[in-house]
XYZ file of N, CA, C and O in Angstrom:
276
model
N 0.853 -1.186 0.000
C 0.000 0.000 0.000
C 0.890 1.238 0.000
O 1.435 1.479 1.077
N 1.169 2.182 -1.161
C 1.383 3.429 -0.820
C 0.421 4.273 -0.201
O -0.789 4.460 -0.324
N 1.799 4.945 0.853
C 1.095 6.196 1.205
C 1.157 7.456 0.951
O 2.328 7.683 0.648
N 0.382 8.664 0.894
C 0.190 9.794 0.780
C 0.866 10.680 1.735
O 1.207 9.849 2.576
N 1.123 11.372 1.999
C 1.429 12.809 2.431
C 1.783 14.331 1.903
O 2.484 14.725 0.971
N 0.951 15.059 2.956
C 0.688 16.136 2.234
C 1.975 17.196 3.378
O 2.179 17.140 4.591
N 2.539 17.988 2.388
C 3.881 18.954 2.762
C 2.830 19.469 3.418
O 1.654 19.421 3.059
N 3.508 20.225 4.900
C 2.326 20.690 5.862
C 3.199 22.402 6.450
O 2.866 23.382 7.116
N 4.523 21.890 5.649
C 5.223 23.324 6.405
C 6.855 22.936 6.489
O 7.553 22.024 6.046
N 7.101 24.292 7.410
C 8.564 24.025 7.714
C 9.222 24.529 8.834
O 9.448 25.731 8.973
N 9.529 23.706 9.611
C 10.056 24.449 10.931
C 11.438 25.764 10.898
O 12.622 25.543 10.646
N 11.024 26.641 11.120
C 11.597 28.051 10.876
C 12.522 28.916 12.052
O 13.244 29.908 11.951
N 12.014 27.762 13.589
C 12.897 28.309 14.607
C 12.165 28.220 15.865
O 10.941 28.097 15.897
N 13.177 28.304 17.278
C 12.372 28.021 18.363
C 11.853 29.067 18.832
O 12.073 30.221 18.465
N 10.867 28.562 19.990
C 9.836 29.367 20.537
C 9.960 29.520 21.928
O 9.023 28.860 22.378
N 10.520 29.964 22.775
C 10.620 30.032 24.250
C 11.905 28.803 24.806
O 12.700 28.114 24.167
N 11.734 28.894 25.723
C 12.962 27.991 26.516
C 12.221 26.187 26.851
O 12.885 25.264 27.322
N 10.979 26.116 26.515
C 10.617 24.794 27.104
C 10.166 23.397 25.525
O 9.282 22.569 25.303
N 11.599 23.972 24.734
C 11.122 23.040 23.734
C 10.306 23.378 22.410
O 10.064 22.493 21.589
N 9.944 24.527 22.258
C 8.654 24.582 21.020
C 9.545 25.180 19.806
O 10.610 25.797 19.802
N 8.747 24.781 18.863
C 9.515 25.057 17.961
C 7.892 25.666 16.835
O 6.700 25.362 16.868
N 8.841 26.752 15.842
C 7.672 27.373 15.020
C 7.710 26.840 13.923
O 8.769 26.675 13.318
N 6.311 26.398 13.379
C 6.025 25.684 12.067
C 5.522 26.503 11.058
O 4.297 26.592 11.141
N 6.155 27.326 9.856
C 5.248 27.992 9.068
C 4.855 26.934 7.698
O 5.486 26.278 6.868
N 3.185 27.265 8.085
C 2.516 26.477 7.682
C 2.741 27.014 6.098
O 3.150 28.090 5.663
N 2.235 25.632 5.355
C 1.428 25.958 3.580
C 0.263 25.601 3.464
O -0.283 25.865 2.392
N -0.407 24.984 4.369
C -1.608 24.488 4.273
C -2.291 26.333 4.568
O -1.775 27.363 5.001
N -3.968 25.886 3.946
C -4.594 27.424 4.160
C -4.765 28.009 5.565
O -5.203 29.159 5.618
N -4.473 27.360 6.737
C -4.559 28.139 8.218
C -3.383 26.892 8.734
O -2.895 25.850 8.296
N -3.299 27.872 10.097
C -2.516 26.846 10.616
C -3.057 26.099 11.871
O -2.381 25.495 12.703
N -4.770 26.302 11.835
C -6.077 25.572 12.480
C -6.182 24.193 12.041
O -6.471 23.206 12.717
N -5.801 24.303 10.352
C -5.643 23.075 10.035
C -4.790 22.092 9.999
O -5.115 20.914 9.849
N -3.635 22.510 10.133
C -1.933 21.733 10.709
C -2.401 21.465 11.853
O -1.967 20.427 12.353
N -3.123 22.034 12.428
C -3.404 21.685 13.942
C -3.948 20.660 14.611
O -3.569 20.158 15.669
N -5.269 20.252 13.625
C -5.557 18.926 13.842
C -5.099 17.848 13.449
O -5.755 16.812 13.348
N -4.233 17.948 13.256
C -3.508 16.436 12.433
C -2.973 15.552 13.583
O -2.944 16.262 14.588
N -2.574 14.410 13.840
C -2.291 13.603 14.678
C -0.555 13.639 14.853
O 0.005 13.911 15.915
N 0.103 13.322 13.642
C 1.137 12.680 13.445
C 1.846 13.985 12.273
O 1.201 14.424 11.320
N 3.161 14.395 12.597
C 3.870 14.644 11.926
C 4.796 13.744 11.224
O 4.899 12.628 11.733
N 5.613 14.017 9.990
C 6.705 13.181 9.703
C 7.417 13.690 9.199
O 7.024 14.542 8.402
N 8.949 13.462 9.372
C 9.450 14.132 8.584
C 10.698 12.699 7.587
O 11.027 11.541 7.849
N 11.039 13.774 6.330
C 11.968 13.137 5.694
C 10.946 12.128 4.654
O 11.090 10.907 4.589
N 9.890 12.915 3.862
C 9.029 12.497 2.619
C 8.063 11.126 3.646
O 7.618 10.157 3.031
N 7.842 11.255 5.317
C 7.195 10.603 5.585
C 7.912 8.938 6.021
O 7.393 7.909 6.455
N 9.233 9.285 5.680
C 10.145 8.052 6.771
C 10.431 8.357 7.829
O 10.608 7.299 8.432
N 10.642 9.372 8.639
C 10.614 9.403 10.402
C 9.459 10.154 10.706
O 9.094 11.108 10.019
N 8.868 9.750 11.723
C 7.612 10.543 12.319
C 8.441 11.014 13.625
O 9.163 10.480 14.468
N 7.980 12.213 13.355
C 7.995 13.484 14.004
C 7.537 13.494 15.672
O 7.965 14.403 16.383
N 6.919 12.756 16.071
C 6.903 12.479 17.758
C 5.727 13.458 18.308
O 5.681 13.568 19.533
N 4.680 14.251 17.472
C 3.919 15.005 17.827
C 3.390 15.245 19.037
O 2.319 14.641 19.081
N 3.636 15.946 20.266
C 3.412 15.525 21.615
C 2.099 16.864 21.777
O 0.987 16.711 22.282
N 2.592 17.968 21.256
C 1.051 19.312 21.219
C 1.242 19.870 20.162
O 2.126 19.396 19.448
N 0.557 20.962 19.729
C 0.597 21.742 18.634
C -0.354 22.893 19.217
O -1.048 22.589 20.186
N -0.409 23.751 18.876
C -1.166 25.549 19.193
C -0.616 26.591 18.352
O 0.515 27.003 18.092
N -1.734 26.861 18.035
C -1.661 28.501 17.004
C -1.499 29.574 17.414
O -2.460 30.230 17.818
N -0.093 30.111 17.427
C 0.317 31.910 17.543
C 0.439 32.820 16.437
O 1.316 32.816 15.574
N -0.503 33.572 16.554
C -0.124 34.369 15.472
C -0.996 33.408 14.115
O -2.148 32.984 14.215
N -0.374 33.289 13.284
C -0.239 32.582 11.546
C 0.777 31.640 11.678
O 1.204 31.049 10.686
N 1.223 31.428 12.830
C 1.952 30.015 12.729
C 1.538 29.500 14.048
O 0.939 29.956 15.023
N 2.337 27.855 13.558
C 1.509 26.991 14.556
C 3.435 26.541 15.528
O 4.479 26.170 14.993
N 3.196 26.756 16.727
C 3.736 26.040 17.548
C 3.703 24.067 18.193
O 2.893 23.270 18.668
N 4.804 24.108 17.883
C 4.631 22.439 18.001
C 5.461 22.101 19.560
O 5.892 23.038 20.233
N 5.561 21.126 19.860
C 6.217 20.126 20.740
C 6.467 19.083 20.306
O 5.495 18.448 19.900
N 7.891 18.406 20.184
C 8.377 17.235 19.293
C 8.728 16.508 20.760
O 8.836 17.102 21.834
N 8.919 14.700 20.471
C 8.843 14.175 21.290
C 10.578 14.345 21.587
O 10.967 14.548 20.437
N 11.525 14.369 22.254
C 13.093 14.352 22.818
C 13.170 16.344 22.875
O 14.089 16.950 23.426
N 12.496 16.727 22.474
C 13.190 18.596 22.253
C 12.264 19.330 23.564
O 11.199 19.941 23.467
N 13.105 19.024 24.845
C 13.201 20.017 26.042
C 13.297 21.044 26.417
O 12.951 21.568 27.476
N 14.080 21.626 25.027
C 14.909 22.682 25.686
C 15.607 23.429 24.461
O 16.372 24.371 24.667
C-alpha cells in the first residue's frame, strides 16, 4: 500500500525555553496543521513524535517528542 502525504510546512525556529519550535505552515490556516495527529518528517520516513501543537499568530507552535529545551 502506498502512502500519501501532504507537505504541511517548515520548521523556521524556536519558541521560548521549554522546547517549542515554530512551524510555518502551507496548508490554508494553521487551524488546520493543527488537527492532524502525526507529523513526519523526511518524505514521511521518520515521524515526528507530535506531543502538542497551538496557534500563535499565523503560525503553529509544536512540541516534538526528545526537544526540552
Amino acid at each position: 500500500m502506498k502512502h500519501q502525504f501532504l507537505e504541511a510546512g517548515r520548521i523556521v525556529r524556536t519558541h521560548g525555553v521549554r522546547g517549542e519550535l515554530v512551524l510555518e505552515c502551507w496548508a490554508d490556516s494553521p487551524e488546520f496543521v493543527a488537527g492532524v495527529k502525526h507529523l513526519y518528517f523526511d518524505g514521511g520516513k521518520t515521524d515526528a513524535g507530535l506531543l502538542s501543537s497551538r496557534v500563535h499568530k499565523s503560525l503553529l507552535l509544536v512540541r516534538l517528542k526528545g526537544v526540552e529545551s
